[in-house]
Coordinates of C-alpha atoms in Angstrom, one line a residue:
X26 CA -67.8 206.2 -124.4
X27 CA -68.6 202.4 -125.2
X28 CA -70.4 200.4 -123.0
X29 CA -71.0 196.5 -123.5
X30 CA -70.5 193.2 -122.0
X31 CA -67.2 191.2 -121.8
X32 CA -68.4 188.7 -124.3
X33 CA -69.3 191.6 -126.8
X34 CA -65.8 193.2 -126.2
X35 CA -64.0 190.0 -126.9
X36 CA -65.9 189.3 -130.1
X37 CA -65.2 193.0 -131.2
X38 CA -61.5 192.8 -130.2
X39 CA -61.2 189.5 -132.5
X40 CA -62.9 191.4 -135.3
X41 CA -60.4 194.3 -135.0
X42 CA -57.7 191.6 -135.2
X43 CA -58.8 190.5 -138.5
X44 CA -60.3 187.1 -137.4
X45 CA -63.0 185.9 -139.9
X46 CA -63.5 182.3 -139.2
X47 CA -63.5 180.6 -135.6
X48 CA -63.9 176.9 -135.2
X49 CA -65.1 175.5 -131.8
X50 CA -67.9 174.2 -129.7
X51 CA -70.3 175.8 -127.3
X52 CA -70.9 174.8 -123.8
X53 CA -72.4 176.1 -120.7
X54 CA -69.3 178.2 -119.8
X55 CA -68.9 180.0 -123.0
X56 CA -72.5 180.6 -124.0
X57 CA -72.1 184.3 -123.5
X58 CA -69.2 184.4 -126.1
X59 CA -71.4 182.4 -128.5
X60 CA -74.4 184.8 -127.9
X61 CA -72.2 187.7 -128.9
X62 CA -70.4 185.8 -131.7
X63 CA -73.9 185.2 -133.5
X64 CA -74.4 188.9 -133.9
X65 CA -70.9 189.4 -135.6
X66 CA -71.2 190.5 -139.1
X67 CA -67.6 189.5 -139.7
X68 CA -66.8 186.3 -138.1
X69 CA -68.1 183.0 -139.4
X70 CA -68.3 180.3 -136.7
X71 CA -67.6 176.5 -137.7
X72 CA -69.2 174.1 -135.4
X73 CA -66.5 171.3 -135.1
X74 CA -67.2 167.7 -133.7
X75 CA -64.4 167.7 -131.1
X76 CA -62.2 170.5 -129.6
X77 CA -59.1 168.9 -130.7
X78 CA -60.5 169.0 -134.1
X79 CA -61.2 172.6 -133.8
X80 CA -57.7 173.2 -132.8
X81 CA -56.2 171.7 -135.7
X82 CA -58.6 173.6 -137.9
X83 CA -57.2 176.7 -136.4
X84 CA -53.7 175.3 -137.0
X85 CA -54.5 174.6 -140.6
X86 CA -55.5 178.3 -141.1
X87 CA -52.6 179.8 -139.3
X88 CA -50.1 177.5 -141.1
X89 CA -51.1 178.4 -144.6
X90 CA -51.8 182.0 -143.9
X91 CA -48.9 182.5 -141.4
X92 CA -51.3 184.6 -139.2
X93 CA -52.6 183.9 -135.7
X94 CA -56.0 182.2 -135.6
X95 CA -58.3 181.4 -132.9
X96 CA -60.4 178.5 -131.6
X97 CA -63.2 178.3 -128.9
X98 CA -64.0 175.6 -126.3
X99 CA -66.0 175.6 -123.1
X100 CA -64.7 174.6 -119.6
X101 CA -64.0 171.1 -118.3
X102 CA -63.7 168.4 -120.9
X103 CA -64.0 170.9 -123.7
X104 CA -60.9 172.7 -122.5
X105 CA -58.8 169.7 -121.7
X106 CA -59.7 168.3 -125.1
X107 CA -57.7 171.4 -126.5
X108 CA -54.4 170.4 -124.9
X109 CA -53.1 167.9 -127.6
X110 CA -53.6 170.6 -130.4
X111 CA -52.1 173.4 -128.3
X112 CA -49.0 171.1 -127.5
X113 CA -48.7 170.3 -131.1
X114 CA -48.8 174.0 -132.1
X115 CA -46.0 174.6 -129.4
X116 CA -43.7 172.2 -130.9
X117 CA -44.4 173.2 -134.5
X118 CA -44.2 177.1 -133.6
X119 CA -47.7 177.8 -134.9
X120 CA -49.7 180.8 -133.7
X121 CA -53.0 179.9 -132.4
X122 CA -55.2 181.4 -129.7
X123 CA -57.5 179.2 -127.8
X124 CA -60.2 180.9 -125.8
X125 CA -62.1 178.9 -123.2
X126 CA -65.0 179.6 -121.0
X127 CA -64.5 179.0 -117.3
X128 CA -66.9 178.7 -114.3
X129 CA -67.7 182.1 -112.7
X130 CA -65.0 183.5 -110.6
X131 CA -66.8 182.8 -107.4
X132 CA -67.0 179.1 -108.1
X133 CA -63.1 178.5 -109.2
X134 CA -61.8 175.9 -106.8
X135 CA -65.1 174.5 -105.6
X136 CA -65.1 171.5 -108.0
X137 CA -68.0 173.0 -109.9
X138 CA -69.6 171.3 -112.6
X139 CA -67.3 171.2 -115.7
X140 CA -64.5 173.1 -113.8
X141 CA -60.9 172.4 -114.4
X142 CA -57.8 174.3 -113.9
X143 CA -57.1 174.7 -117.8
X144 CA -55.0 177.7 -116.8
X145 CA -52.5 175.5 -114.8
X146 CA -52.7 172.5 -117.0
X147 CA -52.0 174.5 -120.3
X148 CA -48.7 175.9 -119.0
X149 CA -46.4 173.5 -120.5
X150 CA -48.4 173.1 -123.7
X151 CA -48.5 176.9 -124.4
X152 CA -46.2 179.8 -125.1
X153 CA -48.2 181.7 -122.6
X154 CA -51.7 181.8 -120.9
X155 CA -54.0 184.0 -119.3
X156 CA -56.8 183.7 -116.6
X157 CA -58.9 186.8 -117.2
X158 CA -59.8 188.2 -113.7
X159 CA -62.0 191.2 -114.6
X160 CA -63.8 192.4 -117.6
X161 CA -61.6 195.4 -117.8
X162 CA -58.5 193.2 -118.4
X163 CA -60.1 191.9 -121.8
X164 CA -58.9 195.1 -123.3
X165 CA -55.3 194.4 -122.8
X166 CA -55.4 190.4 -122.8
X167 CA -56.7 189.8 -126.2
X168 CA -54.3 192.2 -128.2
X169 CA -51.5 190.9 -125.8
X170 CA -52.3 187.3 -126.7
X171 CA -52.2 188.1 -130.4
X172 CA -48.8 189.9 -129.9
X173 CA -47.1 187.1 -128.0
X174 CA -48.6 184.4 -130.4
X175 CA -46.9 186.1 -133.4
X176 CA -43.9 187.6 -132.0
X177 CA -40.5 186.0 -132.0
X178 CA -40.9 182.2 -132.4
X179 CA -44.6 181.8 -132.8
X180 CA -46.7 179.6 -130.7
X181 CA -50.1 179.0 -129.0
X182 CA -51.7 181.2 -126.2
X183 CA -54.6 180.2 -124.2
X184 CA -57.0 182.7 -122.6
X185 CA -59.6 181.3 -120.0
X186 CA -62.5 183.7 -119.4
X187 CA -64.9 183.0 -116.5
X188 CA -68.4 183.2 -117.5
X189 CA -69.2 186.1 -115.1
X190 CA -66.3 188.1 -116.8
X191 CA -68.2 187.4 -120.1
X192 CA -71.4 188.7 -118.7
X193 CA -70.1 191.8 -116.8
X194 CA -70.5 195.3 -118.3
X195 CA -67.7 197.5 -118.9
X196 CA -67.5 201.3 -120.0
X197 CA -64.4 202.6 -121.9
X198 CA -63.5 205.4 -123.9
X199 CA -61.5 203.9 -126.8
X200 CA -60.5 200.6 -128.4
X201 CA -56.9 199.4 -128.0
X202 CA -54.6 199.0 -130.9
X203 CA -54.7 195.4 -132.4
X204 CA -52.0 193.2 -131.1
X205 CA -49.2 192.8 -133.7
X206 CA -45.9 190.9 -133.8
X207 CA -42.8 192.7 -132.3
X208 CA -40.2 194.1 -134.6
X209 CA -37.3 191.7 -134.6
X210 CA -34.0 193.2 -133.4
X211 CA -31.3 194.1 -135.7
X212 CA -28.6 191.3 -136.2
X213 CA -25.1 192.3 -135.2
X214 CA -23.0 193.2 -138.2
X215 CA -19.9 191.4 -136.6
X216 CA -21.8 188.2 -136.2
X217 CA -23.0 188.4 -140.0
X218 CA -19.3 189.2 -141.1
X219 CA -17.9 186.3 -139.0
X220 CA -20.5 183.9 -140.6
X221 CA -19.7 185.1 -144.1
X222 CA -16.0 184.6 -143.5
X223 CA -16.8 181.0 -142.3
X224 CA -18.9 180.4 -145.4
X225 CA -16.4 181.7 -147.8
X226 CA -13.5 179.9 -146.5
X227 CA -15.4 176.4 -146.5
X228 CA -14.7 173.8 -149.0
X229 CA -17.9 171.7 -148.5
X230 CA -20.8 173.7 -147.1
X231 CA -24.4 172.5 -146.7
X232 CA -27.5 174.4 -146.1
X233 CA -29.7 173.0 -143.5
X234 CA -33.3 174.5 -143.5
X235 CA -36.2 174.0 -141.1
X236 CA -39.6 175.1 -140.2
X237 CA -38.3 178.6 -139.0
X238 CA -37.5 179.5 -142.5
X239 CA -41.1 178.9 -143.6
X240 CA -42.4 180.8 -140.5
X241 CA -40.1 183.7 -141.1
X242 CA -41.4 184.0 -144.8
X243 CA -37.7 183.6 -145.7
X244 CA -38.0 180.8 -148.3
X245 CA -37.0 183.2 -151.2
X246 CA -34.1 184.5 -149.1
X247 CA -32.9 180.9 -148.5
X248 CA -33.1 179.9 -152.2
X249 CA -31.2 183.2 -153.3
X250 CA -28.5 182.6 -150.6
X251 CA -28.1 178.8 -151.7
X252 CA -27.9 179.9 -155.4
X253 CA -25.3 182.6 -154.9
X254 CA -23.0 180.3 -152.8
X255 CA -23.6 177.2 -154.8
X256 CA -24.6 175.5 -151.7
X257 CA -26.2 172.0 -151.6
X258 CA -29.3 172.2 -149.4
X259 CA -31.2 169.8 -147.2
X260 CA -34.6 170.4 -145.4
X261 CA -36.2 169.0 -142.2
X262 CA -39.7 167.6 -142.3
X263 CA -41.1 171.1 -141.4
X264 CA -38.8 172.9 -143.7
X265 CA -40.2 171.0 -146.9
X266 CA -41.3 173.7 -149.6
X267 CA -38.6 176.0 -148.6
X268 CA -36.6 175.2 -151.8
X269 CA -38.5 173.4 -154.6
X270 CA -37.8 169.6 -154.3
X271 CA -36.7 169.5 -158.0
X272 CA -34.1 172.4 -157.5
X273 CA -30.6 171.4 -158.5
X274 CA -29.1 172.2 -155.1
X275 CA -31.9 170.2 -153.2
X276 CA -31.4 166.9 -151.6
X277 CA -34.7 166.8 -150.0
X278 CA -35.2 165.8 -146.3
X279 CA -32.6 164.9 -144.0
X280 CA -32.6 162.4 -141.2
X281 CA -34.5 159.2 -140.3
X282 CA -36.2 158.5 -143.6
X283 CA -34.1 160.7 -145.9
X284 CA -32.8 159.8 -149.3
X285 CA -29.3 158.1 -148.6
X286 CA -27.5 161.0 -150.6
X287 CA -28.8 163.7 -148.2
X288 CA -27.6 162.0 -145.1
X289 CA -24.2 161.0 -146.8
X290 CA -23.4 164.4 -148.1
X291 CA -23.8 165.8 -144.6
X292 CA -21.3 163.3 -143.5
X293 CA -18.7 164.9 -145.7
X294 CA -19.6 168.6 -145.1
X295 CA -17.1 170.9 -143.4
X296 CA -19.7 173.6 -142.6
X297 CA -23.2 173.3 -141.7
X298 CA -25.4 176.4 -142.0
X299 CA -28.4 175.8 -140.1
X300 CA -31.3 178.1 -140.4
X301 CA -34.3 178.0 -138.4
X302 CA -33.8 174.3 -137.2
X303 CA -33.5 172.9 -133.7
X304 CA -31.5 169.9 -134.5
X305 CA -34.1 167.5 -133.5
X306 CA -33.3 163.7 -133.1
X307 CA -35.4 162.8 -136.2
X308 CA -33.2 165.0 -138.2
X309 CA -29.8 164.3 -136.7
X310 CA -30.0 160.7 -135.5
X311 CA -27.1 160.3 -132.9
X312 CA -26.3 163.8 -132.7
X313 CA -22.6 163.1 -131.4
X314 CA -22.1 161.7 -135.0
X315 CA -23.9 164.2 -136.9
X316 CA -21.9 166.1 -139.4
X317 CA -18.7 165.0 -137.5
X318 CA -16.4 167.1 -139.5
X319 CA -18.3 170.2 -139.8
X320 CA -18.4 173.7 -138.1
X321 CA -21.6 175.1 -137.4
X322 CA -23.3 178.6 -138.2
X323 CA -26.6 178.4 -136.5
X324 CA -29.4 181.3 -137.1
X325 CA -32.6 181.0 -135.3
X326 CA -35.0 183.9 -133.6
X327 CA -35.2 181.5 -130.3
X328 CA -32.0 182.1 -128.5
X329 CA -32.9 179.2 -126.3
X330 CA -32.4 176.8 -129.5
X331 CA -28.7 178.1 -130.1
X332 CA -26.3 175.7 -128.7
X333 CA -28.9 173.5 -127.0
X334 CA -28.1 170.4 -128.9
X335 CA -25.2 171.2 -131.2
X336 CA -22.8 173.8 -130.2
X337 CA -22.3 176.6 -133.0
X338 CA -19.0 178.3 -133.8
X339 CA -21.1 181.3 -135.1
X340 CA -24.7 181.9 -133.7
X341 CA -27.0 184.4 -135.4
X342 CA -29.9 185.3 -133.1
X343 CA -32.8 186.9 -134.8
X344 CA -35.1 186.7 -137.5
X345 CA -33.9 184.0 -140.1
X346 CA -34.9 186.0 -143.0
X347 CA -33.0 189.0 -141.9
X348 CA -30.0 186.9 -141.3
X349 CA -30.1 185.2 -144.9
X350 CA -30.5 188.8 -146.5
X351 CA -27.9 190.1 -144.3
X352 CA -25.5 187.3 -145.4
X353 CA -26.5 187.6 -149.2
X354 CA -24.2 190.4 -150.1
X355 CA -21.5 189.1 -148.0
X356 CA -21.2 185.5 -149.4
X357 CA -19.0 185.1 -152.3
X358 CA -20.2 184.0 -155.7
X359 CA -17.8 181.3 -156.0
X360 CA -19.6 177.8 -156.2
X361 CA -17.2 175.0 -155.3
X362 CA -17.6 172.8 -158.3
X363 CA -15.6 169.9 -156.9
X364 CA -18.0 169.9 -154.0
X365 CA -21.2 170.2 -156.2
X366 CA -19.9 167.3 -158.5
X367 CA -19.4 165.1 -155.4
X368 CA -23.0 165.8 -154.2
X369 CA -24.3 165.2 -157.8
X370 CA -22.4 161.9 -157.8
X371 CA -24.1 160.9 -154.4
X372 CA -27.7 161.9 -155.8
X373 CA -27.0 159.5 -158.8
X374 CA -25.3 156.8 -156.7
X375 CA -27.7 156.8 -153.7
X376 CA -31.0 158.2 -154.6
X377 CA -34.3 157.8 -153.0
X378 CA -35.7 154.5 -154.4
X379 CA -39.7 154.7 -154.5
X380 CA -40.3 151.0 -155.5
X381 CA -43.5 150.4 -157.4
X382 CA -44.4 154.3 -157.8
X383 CA -45.5 153.7 -161.3
X384 CA -48.5 151.6 -160.2
X385 CA -51.2 154.0 -159.2
X386 CA -52.5 151.8 -156.3
X387 CA -49.3 151.6 -154.6
X388 CA -48.4 154.0 -151.9
X389 CA -46.0 156.1 -153.8
X390 CA -48.2 155.9 -157.0
X391 CA -51.2 157.4 -155.1
X392 CA -48.9 160.1 -153.9
X393 CA -47.6 160.9 -157.6
X394 CA -51.0 160.6 -159.1
X395 CA -52.7 163.0 -156.4
X396 CA -49.9 165.6 -157.0
X397 CA -50.3 165.4 -160.7
X398 CA -54.0 165.8 -160.4
X399 CA -53.9 168.6 -157.7
X400 CA -51.3 170.8 -159.5
X401 CA -48.3 172.8 -158.0
X402 CA -50.4 175.2 -155.9
X403 CA -52.0 172.4 -153.8
X404 CA -52.1 172.3 -150.2
X405 CA -50.8 169.1 -148.7
X406 CA -51.8 167.8 -145.1
X407 CA -50.8 164.5 -143.7
X408 CA -51.6 162.6 -140.6
X409 CA -48.9 160.7 -138.9
X410 CA -47.3 157.3 -140.0
X411 CA -45.7 155.5 -143.0
X412 CA -47.8 157.6 -145.3
X413 CA -46.5 160.9 -143.8
X414 CA -43.0 159.7 -144.3
X415 CA -43.7 158.6 -148.0
X416 CA -45.5 161.9 -148.7
X417 CA -42.4 163.8 -147.3
X418 CA -40.1 161.6 -149.4
X419 CA -41.9 161.7 -152.8
X420 CA -44.3 164.7 -153.0
X421 CA -43.1 167.3 -155.5
X422 CA -43.2 170.3 -152.9
X423 CA -42.3 173.7 -154.7
X424 CA -44.0 176.3 -152.4
X425 CA -43.7 177.3 -148.9
X426 CA -46.9 177.0 -146.6
X427 CA -48.4 174.2 -148.6
X428 CA -47.1 171.5 -146.5
X429 CA -48.9 170.8 -143.1
X430 CA -47.8 167.9 -140.9
X431 CA -47.5 167.3 -137.3
X432 CA -43.7 167.3 -137.2
X433 CA -42.8 167.6 -133.4
X434 CA -45.6 166.1 -131.3
X435 CA -46.5 163.6 -134.3
X436 CA -50.2 163.7 -133.6
X437 CA -52.4 161.1 -135.4
X438 CA -55.6 162.7 -136.0
X439 CA -54.2 166.0 -137.2
X440 CA -54.6 165.7 -140.8
X441 CA -58.4 165.9 -141.6
X442 CA -59.1 168.8 -139.4
X443 CA -55.7 170.7 -140.5
X444 CA -56.9 170.3 -144.2
X445 CA -60.3 171.4 -143.4
X446 CA -58.9 174.5 -141.8
X447 CA -56.5 174.9 -144.7
X448 CA -59.5 174.9 -147.2
X449 CA -61.5 177.3 -145.2
X450 CA -58.7 179.8 -145.2
X451 CA -57.5 179.4 -148.8
X452 CA -60.8 178.1 -150.6
X453 CA -59.1 179.0 -153.9
X454 CA -56.6 176.1 -153.6
X455 CA -57.2 172.2 -153.8
X456 CA -56.3 170.6 -150.6
X457 CA -55.0 166.9 -150.3
X458 CA -55.2 165.0 -146.9
X459 CA -53.0 161.7 -147.0
X460 CA -53.9 159.6 -144.2
X461 CA -53.7 156.2 -142.7
X462 CA -56.5 154.0 -141.4
X463 CA -55.1 154.4 -137.8
X464 CA -54.8 158.1 -138.1
X465 CA -58.1 158.8 -139.7
X466 CA -60.0 157.2 -137.2
X467 CA -58.7 159.3 -134.5
X468 CA -60.7 162.5 -135.9
X469 CA -62.8 161.0 -138.4
X470 CA -66.0 162.7 -137.0
X471 CA -64.6 165.8 -138.6
X472 CA -65.8 164.4 -141.9
X473 CA -69.2 165.9 -140.9
X474 CA -67.6 169.3 -140.6
X475 CA -66.0 168.8 -144.1
X476 CA -69.1 168.0 -145.6
X477 CA -71.0 171.0 -143.8
X478 CA -68.4 173.4 -145.0
X479 CA -68.2 172.1 -148.4
X480 CA -64.3 171.9 -148.0
X481 CA -62.6 171.0 -151.1
X482 CA -60.5 168.3 -149.4
X483 CA -59.5 165.0 -151.1
X484 CA -58.6 162.5 -148.4
X485 CA -56.4 159.9 -149.9
X486 CA -56.4 157.1 -147.5
X487 CA -53.6 154.4 -147.6
X488 CA -55.4 151.5 -145.6
X489 CA -53.1 148.8 -144.3
X490 CA -55.4 147.9 -141.5
X491 CA -52.5 148.4 -139.1
X492 CA -50.3 151.0 -137.2
X493 CA -47.7 150.8 -140.1
X494 CA -44.7 152.6 -138.4
X495 CA -45.3 150.8 -135.1
X496 CA -45.3 147.4 -137.0
X497 CA -42.3 148.3 -138.9
X498 CA -40.2 149.1 -135.9
X499 CA -41.4 145.9 -134.2
X500 CA -40.5 144.0 -137.1
X501 CA -37.0 145.5 -137.5
X502 CA -35.9 146.4 -134.0
X503 CA -38.0 144.0 -131.6
X504 CA -37.3 140.8 -133.5
X505 CA -40.3 140.7 -135.3
X506 CA -42.6 140.6 -132.4
X507 CA -45.7 142.1 -133.9
X508 CA -48.0 142.9 -131.0
X509 CA -51.1 145.4 -131.0
X510 CA -50.1 146.9 -134.2
X511 CA -52.5 145.4 -136.5
X512 CA -56.3 145.6 -136.3
X513 CA -58.8 142.7 -136.0
X514 CA -61.7 144.6 -137.6
X515 CA -61.5 145.8 -141.2
X516 CA -63.3 149.1 -141.1
X517 CA -65.4 150.0 -144.1
X518 CA -64.2 153.4 -144.7
X519 CA -66.1 154.1 -147.7
X520 CA -69.6 153.3 -146.1
X521 CA -68.5 155.5 -143.0
X522 CA -67.7 158.5 -145.3
X523 CA -71.0 158.0 -147.2
X524 CA -72.7 157.8 -143.7
X525 CA -71.5 161.4 -143.2
X526 CA -72.5 162.5 -146.4
X527 CA -69.2 162.5 -148.1
X528 CA -68.4 161.3 -151.7
X529 CA -66.1 158.3 -151.5
X530 CA -64.6 156.1 -154.2
X531 CA -62.9 152.8 -153.7
X532 CA -59.7 152.1 -155.9
X533 CA -59.6 148.6 -154.8
X534 CA -62.6 147.7 -156.8
X535 CA -62.0 150.2 -159.6
X536 CA -61.0 148.7 -163.2
X537 CA -59.4 152.2 -163.8
X538 CA -58.0 153.7 -160.7
X539 CA -56.3 156.6 -162.5
X540 CA -59.5 157.6 -164.1
X541 CA -61.4 157.1 -160.7
X542 CA -59.1 159.3 -158.9
X543 CA -59.3 162.0 -161.7
X544 CA -63.1 162.0 -161.3
X545 CA -62.6 162.5 -157.7
X546 CA -60.5 165.3 -158.1
X547 CA -62.5 166.9 -160.6
X548 CA -65.5 166.8 -158.4
X549 CA -65.8 170.0 -156.1
X550 CA -66.2 169.4 -152.3
X551 CA -64.8 166.7 -150.1
X552 CA -64.2 163.1 -151.2
X553 CA -62.6 159.9 -149.7
X554 CA -60.4 158.1 -151.9
X555 CA -59.6 154.6 -150.5
X556 CA -56.9 152.3 -151.4
X557 CA -55.6 149.3 -149.7
X558 CA -51.8 149.0 -149.2
X559 CA -49.5 146.2 -148.3
X560 CA -49.1 146.2 -144.3
X561 CA -45.7 144.3 -145.0
X562 CA -44.4 147.0 -147.2
X563 CA -42.1 149.2 -145.1
X564 CA -40.9 152.8 -145.5
X565 CA -37.2 152.9 -146.4
X566 CA -34.5 154.1 -145.8
X567 CA -34.9 154.3 -142.1
X568 CA -32.3 155.1 -139.3
X569 CA -32.5 152.9 -136.3
X570 CA -33.5 154.6 -133.0
X571 CA -30.3 156.0 -131.4
X572 CA -28.3 155.3 -134.5
X573 CA -26.2 157.8 -136.6
X574 CA -27.8 158.8 -139.8
X575 CA -25.0 157.0 -141.7
X576 CA -26.2 153.7 -140.4
X577 CA -29.5 153.8 -142.1
X578 CA -31.1 150.7 -143.3
X579 CA -32.1 150.9 -147.0
X580 CA -34.4 147.9 -147.4
X581 CA -32.6 145.8 -149.9
X582 CA -29.5 145.9 -147.5
X583 CA -31.7 144.9 -144.5
X584 CA -33.2 142.0 -146.5
X585 CA -29.6 140.7 -147.5
X586 CA -28.6 140.9 -144.0
X587 CA -31.4 138.7 -142.7
X588 CA -31.2 136.4 -145.6

């Protein structure tokens, strides 16, 4: 018979789930948990500087490992600070479990100090949530939280534990089994056969890969499927890395900031094979005009996504990896050379133009130089803004689970803590965090965490002293009315980083920026690499809001139109 407190039970259950690192912040309502955690021989705690940062660290760990990860927060403001990280995880389908402390059960509803209804508030931001009402419930709730987070379409789960439940004692005879993801149901053979018939009869098929392919561990299956059928492939922002960017069949990212050849090839396809995607507006543009002549085969583990935005002539409900593996023997090995030649011609005629990429201090130059120095196995995190889109356009992605970005919610402040989390989960890999000045300021306090953890994160800061994408949209779509998109104060990021105890280099004042960057990457541990970029330099192509992808502005055409 086992006898222990609720806090001790919870920590032991997390140990049995394989949790090794928990970022978080203690407070009055979760101190029993922290007291128990201090005695764990297995779990390391990382003291974040903000609960949102802790949530993004857990996301970073979950995104590179593919396994559920945990973060802690106390009640009241500690709990509400987790909501952005949870909403971000929900939109990007990331399995994280947030465990919050709550005031004692007898005080719930009394407006007690630091009491907030995080259970109710987190309902729309999570896949599922629990308010634990007895110490005995912990033995079922914690494994169930892990099962839910990792099953089907992954997502965040919140577990709110009142302080008296943490302190109460419970006696039990045996430990429950760890919570594991449910086994996906088998895909009906008839659905696979009908999808294969559509693929084999098409003349101009396109493969459209999303984050669901990465989540399913199906990148290898997707590549084998594309190669056997000779099918040109585009990827969403979240799907980058599913197929190497330099693969002959890859056209890179589609949508708002895609290479023109990708969007134009989609215009001509007669069959769209969509795998693990949700047809979001950044990818499709005006959805009524997206792939106008194409039938659709749509495979996804979440049945709610099928037909939600674009009807499919053949839906495949289930694990994307199983679907691709099931289709592989049914798809004929008969690449359509005429279609491949047409796509190749588009790639040559309408490539991604990256401007002054050969200049190390330029935005694209920084990306290429960092990629060269970090090597092919590096983990790449970004914040949100122009630097994010430029990285998606230009970085030579070759491997799944190396690309961490806030795709659905578009959360500024995501990059640095997510990079720290990735570094904690994979200390064997170099980690780059591309950021902008607006984004970095939103969670800059986590520089202290990076220093404490000696995280091998190189922060490449492209500083234009502005909210670049906002400024760009005001310039292009609001008659040049630049308002509230530039900063009046020029922050000295190098001194700030050094104030946190972080090494920092300033490429603006370097006589040899390439050599300066090389030294920064050679030095273990965190480092800020600062470079000023031109605020007037926009990211192209860009599809105007509400327009079709074929209506993209390519920069030089826009300049000509305004001349």
